[in-house]
XYZ file of N, CA and C in Angstrom:
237
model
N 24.294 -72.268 82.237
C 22.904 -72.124 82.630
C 22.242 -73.502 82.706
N 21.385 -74.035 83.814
C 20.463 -74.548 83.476
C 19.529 -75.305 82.638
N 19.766 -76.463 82.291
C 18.431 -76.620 81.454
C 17.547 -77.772 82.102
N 17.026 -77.240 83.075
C 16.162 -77.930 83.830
C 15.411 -76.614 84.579
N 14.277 -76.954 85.268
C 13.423 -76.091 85.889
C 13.426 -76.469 87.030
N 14.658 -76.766 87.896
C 14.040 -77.472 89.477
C 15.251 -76.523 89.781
N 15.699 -75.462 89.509
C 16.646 -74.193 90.177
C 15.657 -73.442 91.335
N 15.824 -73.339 92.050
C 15.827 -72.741 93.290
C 15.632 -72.908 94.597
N 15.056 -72.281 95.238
C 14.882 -72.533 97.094
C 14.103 -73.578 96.946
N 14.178 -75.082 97.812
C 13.250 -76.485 98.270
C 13.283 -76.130 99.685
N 12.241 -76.334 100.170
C 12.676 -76.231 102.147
C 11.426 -77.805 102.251
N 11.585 -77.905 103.838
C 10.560 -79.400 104.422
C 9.572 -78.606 104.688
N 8.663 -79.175 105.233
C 7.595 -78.391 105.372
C 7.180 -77.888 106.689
N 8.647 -78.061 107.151
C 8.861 -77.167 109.059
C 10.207 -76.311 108.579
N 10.866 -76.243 107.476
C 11.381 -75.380 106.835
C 12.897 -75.323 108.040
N 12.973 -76.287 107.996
C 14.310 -76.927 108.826
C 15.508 -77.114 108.327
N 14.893 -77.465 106.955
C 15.828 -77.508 105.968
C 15.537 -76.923 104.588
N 16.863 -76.407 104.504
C 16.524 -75.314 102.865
C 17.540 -75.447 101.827
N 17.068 -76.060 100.397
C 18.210 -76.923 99.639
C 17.622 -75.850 98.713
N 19.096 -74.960 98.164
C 18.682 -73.806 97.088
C 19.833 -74.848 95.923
N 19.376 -74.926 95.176
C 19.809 -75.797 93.034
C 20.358 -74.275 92.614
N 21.589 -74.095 92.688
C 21.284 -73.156 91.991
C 21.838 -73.271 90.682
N 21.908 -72.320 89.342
C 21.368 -72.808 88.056
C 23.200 -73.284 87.090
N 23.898 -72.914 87.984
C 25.504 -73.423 87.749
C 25.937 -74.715 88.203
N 24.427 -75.312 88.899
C 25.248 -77.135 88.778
C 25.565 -76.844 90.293
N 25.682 -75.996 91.030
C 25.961 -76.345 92.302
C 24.699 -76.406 93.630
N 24.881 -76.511 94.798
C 23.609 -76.670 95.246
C 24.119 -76.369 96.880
N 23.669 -75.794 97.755
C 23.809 -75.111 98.875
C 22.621 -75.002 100.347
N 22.966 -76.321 101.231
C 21.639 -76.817 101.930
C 22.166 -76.139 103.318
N 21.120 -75.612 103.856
C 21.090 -75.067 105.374
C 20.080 -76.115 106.300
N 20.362 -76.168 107.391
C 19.732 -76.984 108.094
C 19.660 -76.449 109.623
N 18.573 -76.184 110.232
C 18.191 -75.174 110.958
C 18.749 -73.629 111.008
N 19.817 -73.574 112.194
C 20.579 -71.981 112.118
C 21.593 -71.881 111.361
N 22.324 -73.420 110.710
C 23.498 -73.349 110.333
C 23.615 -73.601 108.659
N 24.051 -72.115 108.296
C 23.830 -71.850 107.066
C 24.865 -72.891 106.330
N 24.737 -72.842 105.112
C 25.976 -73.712 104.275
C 26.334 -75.174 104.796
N 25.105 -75.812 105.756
C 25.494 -77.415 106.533
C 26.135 -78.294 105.164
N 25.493 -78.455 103.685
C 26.477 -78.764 102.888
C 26.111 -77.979 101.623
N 27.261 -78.066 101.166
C 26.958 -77.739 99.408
C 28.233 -78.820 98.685
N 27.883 -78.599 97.521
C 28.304 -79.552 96.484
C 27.198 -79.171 94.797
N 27.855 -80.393 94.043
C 27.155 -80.289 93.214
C 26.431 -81.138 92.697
N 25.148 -80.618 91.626
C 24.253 -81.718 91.169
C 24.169 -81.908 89.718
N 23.732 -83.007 89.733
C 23.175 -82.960 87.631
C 21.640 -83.299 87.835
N 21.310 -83.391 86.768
C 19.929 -83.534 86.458
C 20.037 -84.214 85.704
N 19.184 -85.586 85.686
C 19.014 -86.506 84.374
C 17.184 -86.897 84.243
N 16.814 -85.925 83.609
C 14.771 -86.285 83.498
C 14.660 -85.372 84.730
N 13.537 -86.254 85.772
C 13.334 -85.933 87.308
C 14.121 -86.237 88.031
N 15.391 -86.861 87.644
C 16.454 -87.540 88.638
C 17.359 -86.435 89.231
N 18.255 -86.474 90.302
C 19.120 -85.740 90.271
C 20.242 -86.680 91.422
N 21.346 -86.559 91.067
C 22.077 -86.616 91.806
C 23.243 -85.834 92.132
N 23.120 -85.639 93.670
C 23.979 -84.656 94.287
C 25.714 -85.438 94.755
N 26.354 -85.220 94.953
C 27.945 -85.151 95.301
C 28.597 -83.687 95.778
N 28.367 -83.682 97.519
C 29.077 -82.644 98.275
C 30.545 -82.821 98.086
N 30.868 -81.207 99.142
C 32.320 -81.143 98.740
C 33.320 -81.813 99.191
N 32.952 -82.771 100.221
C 33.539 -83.603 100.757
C 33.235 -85.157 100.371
N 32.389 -85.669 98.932
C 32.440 -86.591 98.489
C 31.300 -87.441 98.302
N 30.897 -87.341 99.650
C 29.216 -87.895 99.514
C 28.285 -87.870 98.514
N 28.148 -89.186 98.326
C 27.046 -88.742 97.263
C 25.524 -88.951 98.294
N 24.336 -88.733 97.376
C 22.823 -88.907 97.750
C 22.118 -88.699 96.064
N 20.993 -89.063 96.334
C 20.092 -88.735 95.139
C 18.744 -88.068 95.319
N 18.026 -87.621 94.409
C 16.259 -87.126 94.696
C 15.775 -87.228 93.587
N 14.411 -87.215 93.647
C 13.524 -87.515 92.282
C 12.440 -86.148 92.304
N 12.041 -85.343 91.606
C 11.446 -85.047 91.203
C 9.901 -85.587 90.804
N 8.445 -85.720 91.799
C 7.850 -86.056 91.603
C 6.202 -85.135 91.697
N 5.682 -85.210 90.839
C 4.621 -84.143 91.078
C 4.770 -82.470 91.863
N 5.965 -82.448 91.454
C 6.751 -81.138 91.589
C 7.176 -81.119 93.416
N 7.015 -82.354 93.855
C 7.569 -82.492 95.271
C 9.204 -83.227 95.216
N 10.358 -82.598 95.944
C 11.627 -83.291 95.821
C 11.849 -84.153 96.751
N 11.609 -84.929 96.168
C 12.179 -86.820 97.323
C 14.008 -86.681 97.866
N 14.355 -86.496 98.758
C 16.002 -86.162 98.313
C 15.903 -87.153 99.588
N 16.801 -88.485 99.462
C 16.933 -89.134 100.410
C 15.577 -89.702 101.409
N 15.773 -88.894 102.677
C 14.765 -89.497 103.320
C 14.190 -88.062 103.557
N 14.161 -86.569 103.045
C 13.812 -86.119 102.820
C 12.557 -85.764 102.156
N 11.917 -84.787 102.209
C 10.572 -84.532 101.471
C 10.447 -82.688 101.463
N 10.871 -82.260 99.928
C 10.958 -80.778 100.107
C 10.120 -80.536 99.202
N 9.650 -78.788 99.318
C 8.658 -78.305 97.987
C 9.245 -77.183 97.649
N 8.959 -76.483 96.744
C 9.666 -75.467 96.045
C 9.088 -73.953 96.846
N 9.577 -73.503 97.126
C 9.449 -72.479 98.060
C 8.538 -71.128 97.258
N 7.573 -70.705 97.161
C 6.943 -70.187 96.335
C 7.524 -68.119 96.770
């Protein structure tokens, strides 16, 4: 389980892109029609997080005023 509170649906705010955390450490991003564009997994360190897909890549995001910075990204928690 989880011990962080940033588990669930993030989308942009044209909802183009949709990055679901989910609470087993793994993480599962769609990007327009094409479901599953990557997944991999993340940790959480504070507001930090860094991701590593299944093919190796890494990226990072911050957690800031409950908005997720992920790259050159900008997501919010999907209410």
């Amino acid at each position: 389980m989880a011990d962080h509170d940033f588990v669930g649906m993030w989308v942009t705010k044209d909802g183009h892109i949709r990055q679901e955390l989910l609470p087993n450490g793994r993480y599962d991003e769609a990007r327009g029609t094409k479901k599953s564009a990557y997944q991999g997994s993340y940790t959480v360190t504070g507001n930090h997080i860094d991701y590593v897909d299944d093919t190796g890549f890494t990226a990072t995001g911050d957690v800031v005023d409950g908005v997720l910075y992920h790259e050159e990204l900008v997501l919010y928690r999907e209410q």
